[in-house]
Coordinates of N, CA and C in Angstrom, one line a residue:
M10 N -14.0 -15.0 -3.9 CA -12.5 -14.8 -3.9 C -12.2 -13.3 -4.0
D11 N -11.2 -12.9 -3.2 CA -10.8 -11.5 -3.2 C -10.3 -11.1 -4.5
G12 N -10.9 -9.9 -5.0 CA -10.4 -9.4 -6.3 C -10.7 -10.3 -7.4
A13 N -11.9 -11.0 -7.4 CA -12.2 -11.9 -8.5 C -12.2 -11.2 -9.9
W14 N -12.6 -9.9 -9.9 CA -12.6 -9.2 -11.2 C -11.2 -9.1 -11.8
V15 N -10.2 -9.1 -11.0 CA -8.8 -9.1 -11.5 C -8.5 -10.4 -12.1
D16 N -9.0 -11.5 -11.5 CA -8.8 -12.8 -12.1 C -9.3 -12.9 -13.5
R17 N -10.5 -12.3 -13.7 CA -11.1 -12.3 -15.0 C -10.3 -11.4 -16.0
L18 N -9.8 -10.3 -15.5 CA -9.0 -9.5 -16.3 C -7.7 -10.1 -16.7
E19 N -7.1 -11.0 -15.8 CA -5.9 -11.6 -16.0 C -6.0 -12.6 -17.2
R20 N -7.1 -13.2 -17.4 CA -7.3 -14.1 -18.5 C -7.2 -13.4 -19.9
R21 N -7.4 -12.1 -19.8 CA -7.3 -11.3 -21.1 C -6.0 -10.6 -21.3
I22 N -5.5 -10.0 -20.2 CA -4.2 -9.2 -20.4 C -3.2 -9.6 -19.3
G23 N -3.2 -10.9 -19.0 CA -2.2 -11.4 -17.9 C -0.8 -11.2 -18.3
F24 N -0.5 -11.0 -19.6 CA 0.9 -10.8 -20.1 C 1.4 -9.5 -19.6
L25 N 0.6 -8.6 -19.1 CA 1.1 -7.3 -18.6 C 1.6 -7.4 -17.2
A26 N 1.6 -8.5 -16.6 CA 2.0 -8.6 -15.2 C 3.5 -8.3 -15.1
A27 N 3.9 -7.5 -14.1 CA 5.3 -7.1 -13.9 C 6.0 -8.2 -13.1
P28 N 7.0 -8.8 -13.6 CA 7.6 -9.9 -12.9 C 8.5 -9.4 -11.7
D29 N 8.4 -10.2 -10.6 CA 9.3 -10.0 -9.5 C 9.2 -8.5 -9.0
L30 N 8.0 -8.0 -8.8 CA 7.9 -6.6 -8.3 C 8.5 -6.4 -6.9
P31 N 8.3 -7.4 -6.0 CA 8.9 -7.1 -4.6 C 10.4 -6.8 -4.7
R32 N 11.2 -7.6 -5.4 CA 12.6 -7.3 -5.5 C 12.9 -6.0 -6.2
F33 N 12.1 -5.8 -7.3 CA 12.4 -4.6 -8.1 C 12.1 -3.3 -7.3
L34 N 11.0 -3.3 -6.6 CA 10.6 -2.1 -5.8 C 11.5 -1.9 -4.6
T35 N 11.8 -2.9 -3.9 CA 12.7 -2.8 -2.8 C 14.1 -2.4 -3.2
G36 N 14.5 -3.0 -4.3 CA 15.9 -2.6 -4.9 C 15.9 -1.2 -5.2
M37 N 14.9 -0.7 -5.9 CA 14.8 0.8 -6.3 C 14.8 1.6 -5.0
T38 N 14.1 1.2 -4.0 CA 14.0 1.9 -2.7 C 15.4 2.1 -2.1
V39 N 16.1 1.0 -2.1 CA 17.5 1.1 -1.5 C 18.4 2.0 -2.4
L40 N 18.3 1.9 -3.7 CA 19.0 2.7 -4.6 C 18.7 4.2 -4.4
V41 N 17.4 4.5 -4.3 CA 17.0 5.9 -4.1 C 17.5 6.4 -2.7
G42 N 17.4 5.5 -1.7 CA 17.9 5.9 -0.4 C 19.4 6.3 -0.4
V43 N 20.2 5.5 -1.1 CA 21.6 5.7 -1.2 C 21.9 7.0 -2.0
L44 N 21.2 7.2 -3.1 CA 21.4 8.4 -3.9 C 21.0 9.6 -3.1
A45 N 19.9 9.5 -2.3 CA 19.5 10.7 -1.5 C 20.5 11.0 -0.5
L46 N 21.2 10.0 0.0 CA 22.3 10.3 1.0 C 23.4 11.0 0.3
L47 N 23.8 10.7 -0.9 CA 24.9 11.3 -1.6 C 24.5 12.6 -2.2
K48 N 23.2 12.7 -2.7 CA 22.8 13.9 -3.3 C 21.3 14.2 -3.0
P49 N 21.0 14.8 -1.9 CA 19.7 15.0 -1.4 C 18.7 15.6 -2.4
E50 N 19.2 16.5 -3.2 CA 18.3 17.2 -4.2 C 17.7 16.2 -5.2
F51 N 18.3 15.0 -5.3 CA 17.9 14.0 -6.3 C 16.4 13.6 -6.0
L52 N 16.0 13.7 -4.8 CA 14.6 13.3 -4.4 C 13.6 14.2 -5.1
G53 N 14.0 15.5 -5.3 CA 13.0 16.4 -5.9 C 12.6 16.0 -7.3
V54 N 13.4 15.2 -8.0 CA 13.0 14.7 -9.3 C 12.0 13.6 -9.3
L55 N 11.8 12.9 -8.1 CA 11.0 11.7 -8.0 C 9.7 12.0 -7.3
T56 N 9.6 13.0 -6.5 CA 8.4 13.2 -5.7 C 7.1 13.4 -6.5
L57 N 6.0 13.1 -6.0 CA 4.7 13.3 -6.6 C 4.3 14.7 -6.4
D58 N 4.8 15.6 -7.3 CA 4.5 17.0 -7.3 C 3.5 17.3 -8.3
P59 N 2.2 17.7 -7.9 CA 1.2 17.9 -8.9 C 1.5 19.0 -9.9
D60 N 2.1 20.0 -9.5 CA 2.5 21.1 -10.5 C 3.4 20.6 -11.5
K61 N 4.4 19.8 -11.1 CA 5.4 19.3 -12.1 C 4.7 18.3 -13.0
V62 N 3.8 17.5 -12.5 CA 3.1 16.5 -13.3 C 2.3 17.2 -14.4
K63 N 1.6 18.3 -14.0 CA 0.8 19.1 -15.0 C 1.7 19.7 -16.0
Q64 N 3.0 19.9 -15.7 CA 3.9 20.5 -16.7 C 4.5 19.4 -17.6
G65 N 4.1 18.2 -17.4 CA 4.6 17.1 -18.3 C 5.5 16.1 -17.7
Q66 N 5.9 16.2 -16.5 CA 6.8 15.3 -15.8 C 6.0 14.1 -15.3
V67 N 5.4 13.3 -16.2 CA 4.5 12.2 -15.9 C 5.2 11.1 -15.2
W68 N 6.5 11.0 -15.2 CA 7.1 9.8 -14.5 C 6.9 9.9 -13.0
R69 N 6.6 11.1 -12.5 CA 6.4 11.3 -11.1 C 5.2 10.5 -10.6
L70 N 4.3 10.1 -11.5 CA 3.1 9.3 -11.2 C 3.5 7.9 -10.7
L71 N 4.7 7.5 -11.0 CA 5.2 6.2 -10.5 C 6.5 6.3 -9.7
S72 N 7.3 7.2 -10.1 CA 8.6 7.3 -9.5 C 8.6 7.5 -8.0
F73 N 7.5 8.2 -7.5 CA 7.4 8.4 -6.0 C 7.3 7.1 -5.2
M74 N 7.0 6.0 -5.9 CA 6.8 4.7 -5.2 C 8.2 4.3 -4.6
A75 N 9.3 4.7 -5.2 CA 10.6 4.2 -4.8 C 11.2 5.1 -3.7
I76 N 10.5 6.1 -3.3 CA 11.1 7.0 -2.2 C 10.9 6.3 -0.8
P77 N 11.9 6.0 -0.1 CA 11.8 5.3 1.2 C 11.1 6.2 2.2
A78 N 10.4 5.6 3.1 CA 9.8 6.4 4.2 C 10.8 6.9 5.2
V79 N 12.0 6.3 5.3 CA 13.1 6.7 6.1 C 14.3 7.0 5.3
L80 N 14.8 8.2 5.3 CA 16.0 8.5 4.5 C 17.2 8.4 5.3
P81 N 18.3 7.8 4.8 CA 19.5 7.6 5.6 C 20.3 8.9 5.8
Q82 N 20.6 9.3 7.0 CA 21.4 10.5 7.3 C 22.6 10.1 8.1
D83 N 22.4 9.1 8.9 CA 23.5 8.6 9.8 C 23.3 7.1 10.0
L84 N 24.1 6.5 10.8 CA 24.0 5.1 11.0 C 22.7 4.6 11.6
F85 N 22.1 5.4 12.5 CA 20.8 5.0 13.1 C 19.7 5.0 12.1
S86 N 19.6 6.1 11.3 CA 18.6 6.2 10.3 C 18.8 5.1 9.1
S87 N 20.1 4.8 8.9 CA 20.4 3.7 7.9 C 19.8 2.4 8.4
L88 N 19.9 2.1 9.7 CA 19.3 0.9 10.2 C 17.8 0.9 10.1
W89 N 17.2 2.0 10.3 CA 15.7 2.1 10.1 C 15.4 1.9 8.6
L90 N 16.2 2.4 7.7 CA 16.0 2.2 6.3 C 16.0 0.7 6.0
G91 N 17.0 0.0 6.6 CA 17.1 -1.4 6.4 C 15.8 -2.1 6.9
L92 N 15.3 -1.7 8.0 CA 14.1 -2.3 8.6 C 12.9 -2.0 7.6
W93 N 12.9 -0.8 7.1 CA 11.8 -0.4 6.2 C 11.8 -1.3 5.0
V94 N 13.0 -1.4 4.4 CA 13.1 -2.2 3.2 C 12.7 -3.7 3.4
W95 N 13.2 -4.2 4.6 CA 12.8 -5.6 4.9 C 11.3 -5.7 5.1
F96 N 10.6 -4.8 5.7 CA 9.2 -4.8 5.9 C 8.5 -4.7 4.5
L97 N 9.0 -3.8 3.7 CA 8.4 -3.6 2.4 C 8.5 -4.9 1.5
F98 N 9.6 -5.5 1.5 CA 9.9 -6.7 0.7 C 9.0 -7.9 1.3
S99 N 9.0 -8.0 2.6 CA 8.2 -9.1 3.2 C 6.7 -8.9 2.9
C100 N 6.2 -7.7 2.9 CA 4.8 -7.4 2.6 C 4.5 -7.7 1.2
L101 N 5.3 -7.2 0.3 CA 5.0 -7.4 -1.2 C 5.2 -8.9 -1.6
Q102 N 6.2 -9.5 -1.0 CA 6.4 -10.9 -1.4 C 5.3 -11.8 -0.9
T103 N 4.7 -11.6 0.3 CA 3.6 -12.4 0.7 C 2.4 -12.1 -0.2
L104 N 2.1 -10.9 -0.6 CA 1.0 -10.6 -1.4 C 1.2 -11.3 -2.8
E105 N 2.4 -11.3 -3.3 CA 2.7 -12.0 -4.6 C 2.5 -13.5 -4.5
Q106 N 2.9 -14.1 -3.4 CA 2.7 -15.5 -3.2 C 1.3 -15.9 -3.1
V107 N 0.5 -15.0 -2.5 CA -1.0 -15.3 -2.3 C -1.7 -15.0 -3.6
W108 N -1.4 -13.9 -4.2 CA -2.1 -13.4 -5.4 C -1.6 -13.8 -6.7
G109 N -0.3 -13.8 -6.8 CA 0.4 -14.0 -8.1 C 0.8 -12.6 -8.7
E110 N 1.7 -12.6 -9.7 CA 2.3 -11.4 -10.2 C 1.3 -10.4 -10.7
F111 N 0.3 -10.9 -11.5 CA -0.6 -10.0 -12.1 C -1.5 -9.2 -11.1
K112 N -2.0 -9.9 -10.1 CA -2.9 -9.2 -9.2 C -2.1 -8.2 -8.3
L113 N -0.9 -8.6 -8.0 CA 0.0 -7.6 -7.3 C 0.3 -6.4 -8.1
T114 N 0.5 -6.6 -9.4 CA 0.8 -5.5 -10.3 C -0.4 -4.6 -10.4
V115 N -1.6 -5.1 -10.5 CA -2.8 -4.3 -10.6 C -3.1 -3.5 -9.3
F116 N -2.8 -4.2 -8.2 CA -3.1 -3.6 -6.9 C -2.1 -2.4 -6.7
L117 N -0.9 -2.6 -7.0 CA 0.1 -1.5 -6.8 C -0.2 -0.4 -7.8
F118 N -0.6 -0.7 -9.0 CA -0.9 0.3 -10.0 C -2.1 1.2 -9.5
L119 N -3.2 0.5 -9.0 CA -4.3 1.2 -8.5 C -4.0 2.0 -7.3
A120 N -3.2 1.5 -6.4 CA -2.8 2.2 -5.2 C -2.0 3.5 -5.6
A121 N -1.1 3.4 -6.6 CA -0.3 4.5 -7.0 C -1.2 5.6 -7.7
M122 N -2.1 5.1 -8.5 CA -3.0 6.0 -9.3 C -4.0 6.7 -8.4
S123 N -4.5 6.0 -7.3 CA -5.4 6.7 -6.4 C -4.7 7.7 -5.6
T124 N -3.4 7.4 -5.2 CA -2.6 8.4 -4.5 C -2.4 9.6 -5.4
A125 N -2.0 9.4 -6.6 CA -1.8 10.4 -7.6 C -3.0 11.3 -7.8
A126 N -4.2 10.7 -7.9 CA -5.4 11.4 -8.1 C -5.7 12.3 -6.9
A127 N -5.4 11.8 -5.7 CA -5.7 12.6 -4.5 C -4.7 13.8 -4.4
A128 N -3.4 13.6 -4.8 CA -2.5 14.6 -4.8 C -2.8 15.7 -5.9
L129 N -3.2 15.2 -7.1 CA -3.6 16.2 -8.1 C -4.8 17.0 -7.8
W130 N -5.8 16.4 -7.1 CA -7.0 17.0 -6.7 C -6.7 18.1 -5.7
T131 N -5.9 17.8 -4.7 CA -5.6 18.7 -3.6 C -4.4 19.7 -3.9
G132 N -3.6 19.3 -4.9 CA -2.5 20.1 -5.2 C -1.3 20.1 -4.3
V133 N -1.3 19.0 -3.5 CA -0.2 18.8 -2.4 C 0.7 17.7 -2.8
S134 N 2.0 18.0 -2.7 CA 3.0 16.9 -3.0 C 2.9 15.8 -2.0
T135 N 3.3 14.6 -2.3 CA 3.2 13.5 -1.4 C 4.2 12.5 -1.7
G136 N 4.4 11.6 -0.8 CA 5.3 10.4 -1.0 C 4.4 9.2 -1.2
N137 N 5.0 8.0 -0.8 CA 4.3 6.7 -1.1 C 3.7 6.2 0.2
G138 N 3.6 7.0 1.2 CA 3.1 6.4 2.5 C 1.7 5.8 2.4
T139 N 0.8 6.5 1.7 CA -0.6 5.9 1.6 C -0.6 4.7 0.7
T140 N 0.3 4.6 -0.3 CA 0.3 3.4 -1.2 C 0.8 2.2 -0.4
I141 N 1.8 2.4 0.4 CA 2.4 1.3 1.2 C 1.4 0.9 2.3
L142 N 0.6 1.9 2.8 CA -0.4 1.6 3.8 C -1.5 0.7 3.2
A143 N -1.8 1.0 1.9 CA -2.8 0.1 1.2 C -2.3 -1.3 1.1
C144 N -1.0 -1.5 0.8 CA -0.4 -2.8 0.8 C -0.4 -3.5 2.1
F145 N -0.1 -2.7 3.2 CA -0.1 -3.3 4.5 C -1.5 -3.8 4.9
L146 N -2.5 -3.0 4.6 CA -3.9 -3.4 4.9 C -4.3 -4.7 4.1
A147 N -3.8 -4.7 2.9 CA -4.0 -6.0 2.1 C -3.4 -7.2 2.8
L148 N -2.2 -7.0 3.3 CA -1.4 -8.0 3.9 C -2.2 -8.5 5.2
T149 N -2.7 -7.5 6.0 CA -3.4 -7.9 7.2 C -4.7 -8.7 6.8
R150 N -5.2 -8.5 5.6 CA -6.4 -9.2 5.2 C -6.1 -10.6 4.8
V151 N -5.0 -10.8 4.0 CA -4.7 -12.1 3.5 C -3.9 -13.0 4.6
D152 N -3.3 -12.3 5.6 CA -2.6 -13.1 6.6 C -2.8 -12.4 8.0
P153 N -4.0 -12.4 8.5 CA -4.3 -11.7 9.7 C -3.7 -12.2 10.9
E154 N -3.3 -13.5 10.9 CA -2.8 -14.1 12.1 C -1.2 -14.0 12.2
R155 N -0.6 -13.4 11.2 CA 0.8 -13.3 11.3 C 1.2 -12.4 12.5
I156 N 2.3 -12.8 13.1 CA 2.7 -12.1 14.3 C 4.0 -11.3 13.9
V157 N 4.0 -10.0 14.3 CA 5.2 -9.2 14.1 C 5.7 -8.7 15.5
L158 N 6.9 -8.4 15.6 CA 7.5 -7.9 16.8 C 7.6 -6.4 16.8
I159 N 7.0 -5.7 17.7 CA 7.1 -4.2 17.9 C 7.7 -4.0 19.2
Y160 N 8.9 -3.5 19.2 CA 9.7 -3.3 20.4 C 9.8 -4.6 21.2
F161 N 10.0 -5.7 20.4 CA 10.1 -7.1 21.0 C 8.8 -7.6 21.6
I162 N 7.7 -6.9 21.3 CA 6.4 -7.4 21.8 C 5.6 -8.0 20.6
P163 N 5.2 -9.3 20.7 CA 4.5 -9.9 19.6 C 3.1 -9.4 19.4
V164 N 2.8 -9.0 18.2 CA 1.4 -8.4 17.9 C 0.9 -9.0 16.6
K165 N -0.4 -9.5 16.7 CA -1.0 -10.0 15.5 C -1.3 -8.9 14.5
M166 N -1.2 -9.3 13.2 CA -1.5 -8.3 12.1 C -2.9 -7.7 12.2
R167 N -3.8 -8.5 12.6 CA -5.2 -8.1 12.6 C -5.4 -6.9 13.6
W168 N -4.7 -6.9 14.7 CA -4.8 -5.8 15.7 C -4.1 -4.6 15.1
L169 N -3.1 -4.7 14.4 CA -2.5 -3.6 13.7 C -3.4 -3.0 12.6
A170 N -4.1 -3.9 12.0 CA -5.1 -3.5 11.0 C -6.2 -2.6 11.7
N171 N -6.7 -3.0 12.8 CA -7.7 -2.3 13.5 C -7.2 -0.9 13.9
L172 N -5.9 -0.8 14.3 CA -5.4 0.5 14.6 C -5.3 1.4 13.3
A173 N -4.9 0.8 12.2 CA -4.7 1.5 10.9 C -6.1 2.0 10.5
W174 N -7.1 1.2 10.6 CA -8.5 1.6 10.2 C -9.0 2.7 11.1
L175 N -8.7 2.6 12.3 CA -9.1 3.7 13.3 C -8.4 5.0 12.9
W176 N -7.2 4.9 12.5 CA -6.4 6.1 12.1 C -7.0 6.7 10.8
L177 N -7.3 5.8 9.9 CA -7.9 6.3 8.6 C -9.3 6.9 8.9
G178 N -10.1 6.3 9.8 CA -11.4 6.9 10.1 C -11.3 8.3 10.7
L179 N -10.3 8.5 11.5 CA -10.1 9.8 12.1 C -9.7 10.8 11.1
Q180 N -8.8 10.3 10.1 CA -8.4 11.2 9.0 C -9.6 11.7 8.2
L181 N -10.5 10.7 7.9 CA -11.7 11.0 7.1 C -12.7 12.0 7.8
V182 N -12.7 11.9 9.1 CA -13.7 12.7 9.9 C -13.1 14.0 10.3
T183 N -11.9 14.0 10.8 CA -11.3 15.3 11.4 C -10.2 15.9 10.5
G184 N -9.7 15.2 9.5 CA -8.5 15.7 8.7 C -8.9 16.8 7.8
H185 N -7.9 17.5 7.3 CA -8.1 18.5 6.3 C -8.3 17.8 4.9
A186 N -8.5 18.6 3.9 CA -8.8 18.1 2.5 C -7.8 17.1 2.0
F187 N -6.5 17.4 2.2 CA -5.5 16.5 1.7 C -5.5 15.2 2.5
Q188 N -5.6 15.2 3.8 CA -5.7 14.0 4.6 C -6.9 13.1 4.3
R189 N -8.0 13.8 4.1 CA -9.2 13.0 3.7 C -9.0 12.4 2.4
A190 N -8.5 13.1 1.4 CA -8.3 12.5 0.1 C -7.4 11.3 0.1
M191 N -6.3 11.4 0.9 CA -5.4 10.3 1.0 C -6.0 9.1 1.7
A192 N -6.7 9.3 2.8 CA -7.4 8.3 3.5 C -8.4 7.6 2.6
L193 N -9.1 8.4 1.8 CA -10.1 7.9 0.8 C -9.4 7.0 -0.3
S194 N -8.3 7.5 -0.7 CA -7.5 6.7 -1.8 C -7.1 5.3 -1.3
V195 N -6.7 5.3 0.0 CA -6.3 4.0 0.6 C -7.6 3.1 0.7
T196 N -8.6 3.6 1.2 CA -9.9 2.9 1.4 C -10.4 2.3 0.1
L197 N -10.5 3.2 -0.9 CA -11.0 2.7 -2.2 C -10.2 1.6 -2.8
T198 N -8.9 1.8 -2.8 CA -8.0 0.7 -3.3 C -8.2 -0.6 -2.6
Y199 N -8.3 -0.6 -1.3 CA -8.5 -1.8 -0.5 C -9.9 -2.4 -0.9
L200 N -10.9 -1.6 -0.9 CA -12.3 -2.1 -1.2 C -12.4 -2.7 -2.6
L201 N -11.7 -2.2 -3.5 CA -11.8 -2.8 -4.9 C -11.4 -4.2 -4.9
F202 N -10.5 -4.6 -3.9 CA -10.0 -6.0 -3.9 C -10.8 -6.8 -2.8
F203 N -11.3 -6.2 -1.8 CA -11.8 -7.0 -0.7 C -13.3 -6.8 -0.3
W204 N -13.9 -5.9 -1.1 CA -15.3 -5.6 -0.7 C -16.2 -6.9 -0.8
E205 N -16.0 -7.7 -1.8 CA -16.9 -8.9 -2.0 C -16.7 -9.8 -0.8
S206 N -15.5 -10.1 -0.3 CA -15.3 -11.0 0.8 C -15.9 -10.4 2.1
H207 N -15.7 -9.1 2.3 CA -16.3 -8.4 3.4 C -17.9 -8.5 3.4
R208 N -18.4 -8.3 2.2 CA -19.9 -8.4 2.0 C -20.4 -9.8 2.4
R209 N -19.7 -10.8 1.9 CA -20.1 -12.2 2.2 C -20.0 -12.4 3.7
E210 N -19.0 -11.9 4.4 CA -18.9 -12.1 5.8 C -20.0 -11.4 6.6
L211 N -20.4 -10.2 6.1 CA -21.5 -9.5 6.8 C -22.8 -10.2 6.6
E212 N -23.0 -10.8 5.4 CA -24.2 -11.5 5.1 C -24.3 -12.8 6.0
T213 N -23.2 -13.5 6.1 CA -23.1 -14.7 6.9 C -23.4 -14.3 8.4
A214 N -22.8 -13.3 8.9 CA -23.0 -12.9 10.3 C -24.4 -12.5 10.5
W215 N -25.1 -11.8 9.5 CA -26.4 -11.4 9.6 C -27.4 -12.6 9.7
R216 N -27.1 -13.6 8.8 CA -28.0 -14.8 8.8 C -27.9 -15.5 10.2
R217 N -26.7 -15.6 10.7 CA -26.5 -16.3 12.0 C -27.2 -15.5 13.1
R218 N -27.2 -14.2 13.0 CA -27.8 -13.4 14.0 C -29.3 -13.5 14.0
S219 N -29.8 -13.7 12.7 CA -31.3 -13.7 12.5 C -31.9 -15.0 12.9
R220 N -31.1 -16.1 13.1 CA -31.7 -17.4 13.4 C -32.3 -17.4 14.9

């Protein structure tokens, strides 16, 4: 089972699960997007700025999760924000349905902390792009046959996953220190949950090949 160690952890501290995280995080994303439209400097209080974190502003270790990838500036960008929020909610809701509240809570926390560790190590401010990418890769693992429309062209999630892994591989090989650190943070978060199932698949494939 994917992330079986989290299931064992849940039996001990399952009460720490954050309820209804998909609605909470997408709601906060919409709120931050609107506030950024009204007062752009507001975002400076939420970004994952390593220097500010070291000065004691520890809320930035989590607040950056609510910064949308697309900030509304006009009608067109507002539509893109709506699509982003819809994608984020759909992704998180599916993971919650498959995993339950506790496992989703742990995954998001680990994704956020690995992103924060990469930012603190490199000293570069960042948003939540790598954290959301980790969630997307998890979704492609639990629901690889889901079809999404890209410019009205149906594409299976597993093909998008292949592209995402190719991009991460390029970042690890050719990127600078910050890009490598972020790619590594995504990969480690993913493997903490899915390494066992991938290992079993490799062993099964090897046995079939050896026959």
